Short mmCIF file of C-alpha atoms and ligand atoms in Angstrom, two decimals:
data_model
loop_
_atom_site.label_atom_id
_atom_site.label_comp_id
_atom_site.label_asym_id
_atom_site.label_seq_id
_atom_site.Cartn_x
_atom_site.Cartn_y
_atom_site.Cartn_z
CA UNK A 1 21.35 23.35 -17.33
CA UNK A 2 21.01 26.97 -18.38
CA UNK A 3 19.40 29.84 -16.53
CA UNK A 4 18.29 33.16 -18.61
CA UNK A 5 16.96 36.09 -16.54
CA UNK A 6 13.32 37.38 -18.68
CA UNK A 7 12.70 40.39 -16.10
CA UNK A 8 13.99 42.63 -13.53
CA UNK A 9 11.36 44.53 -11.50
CA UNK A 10 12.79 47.93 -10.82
CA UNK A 11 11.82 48.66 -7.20
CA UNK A 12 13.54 45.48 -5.48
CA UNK A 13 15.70 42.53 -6.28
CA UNK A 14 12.93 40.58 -7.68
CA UNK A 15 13.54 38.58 -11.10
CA UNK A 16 11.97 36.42 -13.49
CA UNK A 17 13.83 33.49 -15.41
CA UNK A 18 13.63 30.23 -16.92
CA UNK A 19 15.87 27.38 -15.95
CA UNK A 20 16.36 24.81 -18.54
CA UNK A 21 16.83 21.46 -17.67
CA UNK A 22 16.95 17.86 -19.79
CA UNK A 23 13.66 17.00 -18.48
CA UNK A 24 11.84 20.71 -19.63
CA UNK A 25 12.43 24.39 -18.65
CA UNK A 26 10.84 25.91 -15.47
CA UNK A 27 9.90 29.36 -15.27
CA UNK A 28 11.12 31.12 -12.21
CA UNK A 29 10.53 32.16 -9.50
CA UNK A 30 8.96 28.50 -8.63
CA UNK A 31 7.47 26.69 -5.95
CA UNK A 32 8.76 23.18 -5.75
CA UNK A 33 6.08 20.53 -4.43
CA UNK A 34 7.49 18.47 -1.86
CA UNK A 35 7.69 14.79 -2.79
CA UNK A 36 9.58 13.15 0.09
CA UNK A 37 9.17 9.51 -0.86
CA UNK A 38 8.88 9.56 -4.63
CA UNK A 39 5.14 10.65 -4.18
CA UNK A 40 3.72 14.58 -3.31
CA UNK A 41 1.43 13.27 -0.78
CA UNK A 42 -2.00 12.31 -1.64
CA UNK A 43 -1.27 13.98 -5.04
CA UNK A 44 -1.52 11.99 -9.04
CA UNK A 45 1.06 12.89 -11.11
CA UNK A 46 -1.06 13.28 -13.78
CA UNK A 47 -3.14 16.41 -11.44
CA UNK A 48 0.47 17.87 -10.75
CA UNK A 49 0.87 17.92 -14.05
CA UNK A 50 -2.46 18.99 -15.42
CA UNK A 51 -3.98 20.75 -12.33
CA UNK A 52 -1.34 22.69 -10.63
CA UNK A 53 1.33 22.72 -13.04
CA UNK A 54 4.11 22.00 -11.28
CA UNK A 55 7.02 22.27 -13.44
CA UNK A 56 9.37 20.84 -11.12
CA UNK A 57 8.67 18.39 -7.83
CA UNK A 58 11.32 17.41 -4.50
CA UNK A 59 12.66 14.29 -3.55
CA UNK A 60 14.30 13.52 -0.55
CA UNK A 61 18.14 11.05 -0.46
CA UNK A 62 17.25 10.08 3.09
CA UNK A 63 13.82 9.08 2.26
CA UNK A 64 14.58 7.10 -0.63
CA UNK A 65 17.91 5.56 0.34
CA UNK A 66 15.85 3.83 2.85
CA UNK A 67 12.78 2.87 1.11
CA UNK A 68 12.65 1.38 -1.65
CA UNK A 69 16.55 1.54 -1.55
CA UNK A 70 19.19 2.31 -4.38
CA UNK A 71 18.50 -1.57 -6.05
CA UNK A 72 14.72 -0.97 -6.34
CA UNK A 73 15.47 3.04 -7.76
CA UNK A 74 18.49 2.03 -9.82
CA UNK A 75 16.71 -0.87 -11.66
CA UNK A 76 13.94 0.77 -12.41
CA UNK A 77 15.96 3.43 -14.37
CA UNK A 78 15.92 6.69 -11.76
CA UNK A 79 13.39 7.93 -9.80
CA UNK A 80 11.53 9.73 -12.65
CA UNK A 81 11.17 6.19 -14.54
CA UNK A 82 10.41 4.90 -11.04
CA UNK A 83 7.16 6.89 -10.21
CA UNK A 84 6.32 8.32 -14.26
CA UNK A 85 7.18 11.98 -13.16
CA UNK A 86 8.14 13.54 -16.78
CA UNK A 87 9.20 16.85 -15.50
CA UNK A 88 12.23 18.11 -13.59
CA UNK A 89 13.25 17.00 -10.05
CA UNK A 90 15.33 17.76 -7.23
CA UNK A 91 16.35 15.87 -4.64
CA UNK A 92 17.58 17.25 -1.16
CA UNK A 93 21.05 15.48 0.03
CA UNK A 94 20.02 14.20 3.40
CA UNK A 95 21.54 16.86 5.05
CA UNK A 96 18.35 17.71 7.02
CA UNK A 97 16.59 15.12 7.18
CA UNK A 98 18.85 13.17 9.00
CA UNK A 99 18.80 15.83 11.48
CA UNK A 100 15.24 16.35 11.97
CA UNK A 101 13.93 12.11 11.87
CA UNK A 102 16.62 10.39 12.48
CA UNK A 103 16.48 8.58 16.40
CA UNK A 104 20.50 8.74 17.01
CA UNK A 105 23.34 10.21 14.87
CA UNK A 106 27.03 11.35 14.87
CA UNK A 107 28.04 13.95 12.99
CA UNK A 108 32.06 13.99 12.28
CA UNK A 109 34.23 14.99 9.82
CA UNK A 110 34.04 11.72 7.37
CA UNK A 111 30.14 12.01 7.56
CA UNK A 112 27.14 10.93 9.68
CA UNK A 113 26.19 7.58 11.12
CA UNK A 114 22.56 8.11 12.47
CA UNK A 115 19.48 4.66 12.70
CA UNK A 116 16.59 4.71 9.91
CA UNK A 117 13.68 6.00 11.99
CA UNK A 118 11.75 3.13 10.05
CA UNK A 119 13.56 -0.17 11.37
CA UNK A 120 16.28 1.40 13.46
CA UNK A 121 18.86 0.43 11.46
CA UNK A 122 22.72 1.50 10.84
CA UNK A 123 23.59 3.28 8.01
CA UNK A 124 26.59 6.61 7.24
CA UNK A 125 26.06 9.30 5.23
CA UNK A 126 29.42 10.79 3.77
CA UNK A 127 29.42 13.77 0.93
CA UNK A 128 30.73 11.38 -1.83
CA UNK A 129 28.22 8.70 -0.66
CA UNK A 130 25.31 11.23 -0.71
CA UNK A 131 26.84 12.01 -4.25
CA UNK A 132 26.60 8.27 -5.26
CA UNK A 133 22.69 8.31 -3.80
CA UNK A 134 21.97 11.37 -5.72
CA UNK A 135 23.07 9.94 -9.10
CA UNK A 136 21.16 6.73 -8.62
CA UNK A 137 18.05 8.45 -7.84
CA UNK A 138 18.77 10.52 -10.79
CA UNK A 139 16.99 14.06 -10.09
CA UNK A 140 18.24 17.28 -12.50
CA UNK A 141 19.49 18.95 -9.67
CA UNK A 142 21.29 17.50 -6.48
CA UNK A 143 22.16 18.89 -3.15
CA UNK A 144 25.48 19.59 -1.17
CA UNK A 145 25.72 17.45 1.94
CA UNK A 146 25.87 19.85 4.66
CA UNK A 147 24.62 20.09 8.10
CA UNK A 148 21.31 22.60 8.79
CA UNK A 149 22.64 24.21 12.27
CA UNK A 150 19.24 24.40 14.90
CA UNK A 151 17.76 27.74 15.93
CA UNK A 152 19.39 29.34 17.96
CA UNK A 153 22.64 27.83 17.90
CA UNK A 154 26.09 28.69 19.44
CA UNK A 155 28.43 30.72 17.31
CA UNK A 156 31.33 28.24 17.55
CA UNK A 157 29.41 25.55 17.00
CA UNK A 158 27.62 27.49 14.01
CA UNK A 159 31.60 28.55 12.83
CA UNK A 160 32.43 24.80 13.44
CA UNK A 161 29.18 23.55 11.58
CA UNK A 162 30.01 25.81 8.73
CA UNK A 163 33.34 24.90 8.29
CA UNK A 164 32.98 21.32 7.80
CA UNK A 165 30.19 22.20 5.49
CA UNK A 166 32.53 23.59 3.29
CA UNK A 167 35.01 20.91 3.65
CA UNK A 168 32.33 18.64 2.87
CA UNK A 169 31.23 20.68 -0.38
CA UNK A 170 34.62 20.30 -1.41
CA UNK A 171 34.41 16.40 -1.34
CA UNK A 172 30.77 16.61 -2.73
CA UNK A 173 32.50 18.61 -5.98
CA UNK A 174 35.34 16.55 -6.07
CA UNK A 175 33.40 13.11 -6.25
CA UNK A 176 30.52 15.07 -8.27
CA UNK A 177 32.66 16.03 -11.32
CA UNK A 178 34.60 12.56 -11.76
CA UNK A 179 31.26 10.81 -12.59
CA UNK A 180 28.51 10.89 -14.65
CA UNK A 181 24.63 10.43 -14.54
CA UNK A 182 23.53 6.74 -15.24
CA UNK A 183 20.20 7.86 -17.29
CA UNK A 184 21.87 9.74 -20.50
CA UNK A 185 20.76 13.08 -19.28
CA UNK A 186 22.70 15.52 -17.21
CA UNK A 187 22.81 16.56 -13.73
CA UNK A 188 23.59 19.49 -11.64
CA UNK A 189 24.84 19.91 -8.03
CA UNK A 190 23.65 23.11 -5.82
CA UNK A 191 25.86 23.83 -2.77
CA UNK A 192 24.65 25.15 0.20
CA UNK A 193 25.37 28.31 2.10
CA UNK A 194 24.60 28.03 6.03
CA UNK A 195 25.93 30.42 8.92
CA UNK A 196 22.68 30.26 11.23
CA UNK A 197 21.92 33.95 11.91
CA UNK A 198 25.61 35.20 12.46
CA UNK A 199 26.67 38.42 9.28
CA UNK A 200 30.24 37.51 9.58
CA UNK A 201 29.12 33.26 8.92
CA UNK A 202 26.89 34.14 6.04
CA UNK A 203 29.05 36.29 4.72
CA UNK A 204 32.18 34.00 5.11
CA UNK A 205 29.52 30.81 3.90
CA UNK A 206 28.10 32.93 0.78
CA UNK A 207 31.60 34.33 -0.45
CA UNK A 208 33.04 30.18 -0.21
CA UNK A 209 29.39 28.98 -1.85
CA UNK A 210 30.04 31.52 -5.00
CA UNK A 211 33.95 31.31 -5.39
CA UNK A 212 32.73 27.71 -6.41
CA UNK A 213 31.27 28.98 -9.76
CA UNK A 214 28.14 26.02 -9.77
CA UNK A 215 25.32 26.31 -11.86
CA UNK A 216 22.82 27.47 -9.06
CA UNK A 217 23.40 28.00 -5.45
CA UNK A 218 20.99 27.54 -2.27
CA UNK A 219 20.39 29.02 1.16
CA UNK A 220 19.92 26.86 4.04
CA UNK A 221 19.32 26.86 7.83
CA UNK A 222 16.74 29.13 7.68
CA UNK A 223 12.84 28.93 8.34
CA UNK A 224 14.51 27.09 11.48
CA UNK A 225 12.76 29.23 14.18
CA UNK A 226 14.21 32.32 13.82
CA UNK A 227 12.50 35.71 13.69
CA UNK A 228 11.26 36.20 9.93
CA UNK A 229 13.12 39.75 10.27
CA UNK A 230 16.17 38.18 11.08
CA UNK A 231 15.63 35.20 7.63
CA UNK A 232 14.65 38.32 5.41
CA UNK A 233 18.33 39.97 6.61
CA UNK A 234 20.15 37.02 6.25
CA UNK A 235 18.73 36.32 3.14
CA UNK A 236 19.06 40.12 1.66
CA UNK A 237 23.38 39.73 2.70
CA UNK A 238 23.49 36.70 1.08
CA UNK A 239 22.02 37.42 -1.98
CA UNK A 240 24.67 40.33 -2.21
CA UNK A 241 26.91 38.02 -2.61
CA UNK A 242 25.62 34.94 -4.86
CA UNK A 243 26.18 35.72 -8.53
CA UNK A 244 23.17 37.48 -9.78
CA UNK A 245 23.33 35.64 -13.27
CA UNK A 246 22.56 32.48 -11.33
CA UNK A 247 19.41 30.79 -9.82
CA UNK A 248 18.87 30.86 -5.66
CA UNK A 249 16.89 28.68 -3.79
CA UNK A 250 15.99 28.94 -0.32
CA UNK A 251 15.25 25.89 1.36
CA UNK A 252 12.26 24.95 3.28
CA UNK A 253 10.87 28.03 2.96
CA UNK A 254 7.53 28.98 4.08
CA UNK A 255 4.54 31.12 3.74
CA UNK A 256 2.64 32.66 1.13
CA UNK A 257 3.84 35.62 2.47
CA UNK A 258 7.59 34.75 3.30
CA UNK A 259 7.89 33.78 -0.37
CA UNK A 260 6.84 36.49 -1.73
CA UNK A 261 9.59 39.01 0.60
CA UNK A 262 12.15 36.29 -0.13
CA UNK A 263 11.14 37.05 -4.06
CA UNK A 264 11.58 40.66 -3.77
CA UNK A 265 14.96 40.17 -2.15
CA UNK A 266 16.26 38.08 -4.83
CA UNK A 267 15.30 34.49 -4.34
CA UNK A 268 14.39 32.08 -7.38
CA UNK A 269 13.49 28.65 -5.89
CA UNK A 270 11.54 27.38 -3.37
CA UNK A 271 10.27 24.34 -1.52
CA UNK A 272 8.19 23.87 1.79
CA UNK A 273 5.89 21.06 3.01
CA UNK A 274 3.24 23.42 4.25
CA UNK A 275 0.92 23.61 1.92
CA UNK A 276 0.70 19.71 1.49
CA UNK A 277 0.88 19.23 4.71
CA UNK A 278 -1.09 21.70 6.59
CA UNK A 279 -3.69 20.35 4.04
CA UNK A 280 -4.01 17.16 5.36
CA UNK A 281 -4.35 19.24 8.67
CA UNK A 282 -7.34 20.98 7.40
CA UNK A 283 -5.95 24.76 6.96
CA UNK A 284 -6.35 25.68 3.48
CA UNK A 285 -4.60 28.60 1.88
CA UNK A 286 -6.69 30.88 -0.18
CA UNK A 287 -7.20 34.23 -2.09
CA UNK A 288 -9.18 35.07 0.77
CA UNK A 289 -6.94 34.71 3.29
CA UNK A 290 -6.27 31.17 5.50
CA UNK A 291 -9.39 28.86 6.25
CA UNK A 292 -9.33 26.43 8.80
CA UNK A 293 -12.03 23.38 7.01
CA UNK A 294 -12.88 21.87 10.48
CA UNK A 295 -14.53 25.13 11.89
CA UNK A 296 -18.26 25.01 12.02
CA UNK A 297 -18.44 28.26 10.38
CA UNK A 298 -18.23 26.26 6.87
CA UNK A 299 -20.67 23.72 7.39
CA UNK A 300 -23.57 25.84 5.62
CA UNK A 301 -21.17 27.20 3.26
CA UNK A 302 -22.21 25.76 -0.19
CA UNK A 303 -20.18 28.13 -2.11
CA UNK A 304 -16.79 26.85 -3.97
CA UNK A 305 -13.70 26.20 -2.40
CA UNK A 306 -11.70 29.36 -3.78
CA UNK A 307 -13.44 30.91 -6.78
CA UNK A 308 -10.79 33.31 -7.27
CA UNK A 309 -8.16 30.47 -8.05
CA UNK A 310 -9.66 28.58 -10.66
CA UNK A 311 -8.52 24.83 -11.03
CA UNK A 312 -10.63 21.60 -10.47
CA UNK A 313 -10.79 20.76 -6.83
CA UNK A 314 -10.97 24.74 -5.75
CA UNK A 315 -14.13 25.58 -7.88
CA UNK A 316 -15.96 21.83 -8.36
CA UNK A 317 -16.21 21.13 -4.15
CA UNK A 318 -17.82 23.50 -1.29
CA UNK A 319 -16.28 24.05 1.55
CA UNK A 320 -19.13 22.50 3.72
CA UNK A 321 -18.62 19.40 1.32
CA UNK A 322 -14.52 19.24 2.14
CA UNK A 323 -15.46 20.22 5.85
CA UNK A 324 -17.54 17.26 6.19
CA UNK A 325 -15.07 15.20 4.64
CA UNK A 326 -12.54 16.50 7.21
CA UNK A 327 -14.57 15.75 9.99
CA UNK A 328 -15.47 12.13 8.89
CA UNK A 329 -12.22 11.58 8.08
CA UNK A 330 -12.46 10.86 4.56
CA UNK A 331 -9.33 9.97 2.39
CA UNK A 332 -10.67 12.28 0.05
CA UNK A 333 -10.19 15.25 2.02
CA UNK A 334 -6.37 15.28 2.43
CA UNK A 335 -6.31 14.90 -1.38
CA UNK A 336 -9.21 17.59 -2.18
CA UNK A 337 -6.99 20.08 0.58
CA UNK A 338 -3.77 18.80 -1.06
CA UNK A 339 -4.45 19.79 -4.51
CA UNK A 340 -5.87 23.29 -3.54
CA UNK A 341 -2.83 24.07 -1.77
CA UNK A 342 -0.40 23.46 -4.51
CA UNK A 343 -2.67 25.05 -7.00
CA UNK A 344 -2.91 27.78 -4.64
CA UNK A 345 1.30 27.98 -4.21
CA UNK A 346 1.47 27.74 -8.45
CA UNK A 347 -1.06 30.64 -8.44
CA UNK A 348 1.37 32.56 -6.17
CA UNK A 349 4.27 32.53 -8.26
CA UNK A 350 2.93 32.71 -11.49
CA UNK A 351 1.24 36.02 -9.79
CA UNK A 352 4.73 37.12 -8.50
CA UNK A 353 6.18 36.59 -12.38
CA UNK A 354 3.56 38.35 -13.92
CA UNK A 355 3.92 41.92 -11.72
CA UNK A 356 7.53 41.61 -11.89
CA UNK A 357 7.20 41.26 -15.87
CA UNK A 358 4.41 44.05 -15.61
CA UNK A 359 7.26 46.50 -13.47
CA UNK A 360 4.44 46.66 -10.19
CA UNK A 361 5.85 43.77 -7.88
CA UNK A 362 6.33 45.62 -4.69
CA UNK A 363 2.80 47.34 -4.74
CA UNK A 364 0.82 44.00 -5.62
CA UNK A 365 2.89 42.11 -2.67
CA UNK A 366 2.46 44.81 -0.20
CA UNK A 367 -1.09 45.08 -0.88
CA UNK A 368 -1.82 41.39 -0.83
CA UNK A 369 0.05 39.85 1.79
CA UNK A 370 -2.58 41.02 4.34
CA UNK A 371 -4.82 39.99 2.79
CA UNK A 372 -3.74 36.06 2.04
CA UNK A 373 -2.23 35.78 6.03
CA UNK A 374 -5.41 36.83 7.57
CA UNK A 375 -7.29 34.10 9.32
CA UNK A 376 -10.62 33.68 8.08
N1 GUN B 401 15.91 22.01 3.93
C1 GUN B 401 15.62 23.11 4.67
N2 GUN B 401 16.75 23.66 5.16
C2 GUN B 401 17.78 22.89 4.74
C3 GUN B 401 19.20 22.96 4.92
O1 GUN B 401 19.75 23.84 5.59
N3 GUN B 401 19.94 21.98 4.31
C4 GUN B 401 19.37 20.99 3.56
N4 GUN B 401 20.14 20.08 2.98
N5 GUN B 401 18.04 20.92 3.38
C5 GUN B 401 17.25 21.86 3.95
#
């Protein structure tokens, strides 16, 4: 994998790049889609291709380990063989999900033991395991095992937490460079930094996370509850410390209008569930600002989804169309919602590397976040 910055925008830290990978380049900054199961929800690969453009899609270890398990994935030849995804993945290690959906775990120093919250099952996740998973599955780019620390959280416990992070980073390199991937293309591991919302963590975290000289590096435990003010901090001392000639991705991160601050502070890579998700819910994000479809407000309104946006399922259906959809509910309207969201997220970024190319970032940003959070 290589990573060549295009464009610095002069009045923050924002930057444009591409990131090359076996399976195509993508142009940064980026908005992952989140594809927790081997499928974006409600989403063709063919319109994430063709409609929104996504140059690079999420996977989740916990998710797949489970179901349809490392025989099914591995036989099939990788995930992207699996589900016909031609473009770039990454998966996430586990280390969150087991957290957040798992019914009972125990986190010590070998690894977790936690129940599949689908049959209740045993299973243990250790860093070389998670390793193992991650080269079955076969995404570009692979995630640390570490543990996301709740909001707020403890300092010892958040020293603690961070330490065996490391520790387990350590075995995650260590079993990461003595193998190889299994598909004839080649793989890269991302460590994490965490810290929860203590300087002196991060600081400790970030300084560990770059002294291991990876190809990319990632920020977790954030968008966790915590005060934006205190993520945009966090994430501002951080990036002071990853290598600047490197790509950063902030995990789990958020709105249109967190994205866009984490951008001008630095950050390359991003993935969140709400825009699919919050589009099955009916709350659309637009150039307008943030529509809730169920409102009877849109019921008369014949006009296109998002003019402004362009792409297929934004101009071709009206909102009262998609509104009555939602309130039937229609299959149709989770995937009508689904693909405006993404398109809408692609839109985003490709609008954040075009005024950081163009030398205005900060003024377009300022002037549109308004604008995109108000409720309409
Ligand atoms: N997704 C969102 N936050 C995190 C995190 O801290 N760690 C991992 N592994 N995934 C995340």
């Amino acid at each position: 994998m290589t990573f060549s910055i295009t464009a610095h925008d002069p009045q923050s830290k924002a930057r444009t790049g591409t990131l090359t990978t076996d399976h195509g380049p993508i142009q940064t900054p980026i908005f992952m889609p989140v594809g927790t199961a081997g499928t974006v929800k409600a989403v063709h690969q063919r319109e994430l291709e063709t409609d929104i453009n996504a140059e690079i899609i999420l996977g989740n270890t916990y998710h797949l380990y489970l179901r349809p398990g490392l025989d099914v994935l591995g036989q099939a030849g990788g995930l992207h063989a699996f589900n016909g995804w031609r473009r770039p993945i990454l998966t996430d290690s586990g280390g969150y999900q087991v957290y957040s959906l798992s019914n009972t775990r125990k986190i010590k120093e070998e690894g977790v033991t936690f129940k599949s919250h689908i049959d209740g099952s045993n299973h243990r996740f250790t860093p070389e395991g998670v390793m193992d998973i991650q080269r079955t599955i076969g995404a570009d780019i692979i995630m640390a095992f570490d543990e996301c620390t709740p909001y707020p959280c403890e300092y010892e416990y958040a020293r603690k937490s961070m330490e065996m992070t490391h520790r387990w980073l350590d075995r995650c390199i260590g079993r990461f460079d003595e193998t190889e991937g299994h598909y004839g293309y080649q793989q890269t591991l991302f460590p994490i930094v965490q810290g929860s919302t203590y300087p002196d963590l991060r600081r400790q975290s970030a300084e560990f996370i770059a002294s291991k000289e990876r190809e990319g590096n990632a920020i977790g435990g954030l968008a966790v509850g915590e005060p934006a003010e205190e993520m945009y901090s966090t994430i501002e001392l951080v990036n002071s410390i990853l290598p600047v000639d490197k790509p950063r991705y902030l995990m789990g991160v958020g709105t249109p209008a967190n994205i866009l601050e984490a951008i001008s502070l630095g950050v390359d890579m991003f993935d969140c569930v709400m825009p699919t998700r919050n589009a099955r819910h009916g709350l659309l994000f637009t150039t307008e600002g943030i529509m809730n479809m169920k409102n009877e407000r849109w019921s008369r309104d014949f006009s296109p989804i998002d003019p402004g946006l362009g792409g297929y399922a934004s101009t071709f259906y009206t909102k009262a169309y998609l509104r009555h959809l939602f309130k039937a509910d229609e299959l149709l309207s989770g995937q009508i919602a689904s693909l405006h969201n993404l398109t809408f997220y692609l839109w985003l970024v490709r609008q954040a590397r075009a005024h950081i190319a163009a030398g205005d970032f900060v003024a377009w940003k300022n002037g549109i976040i308004p604008k995109l959070m108000q409720r309409l």
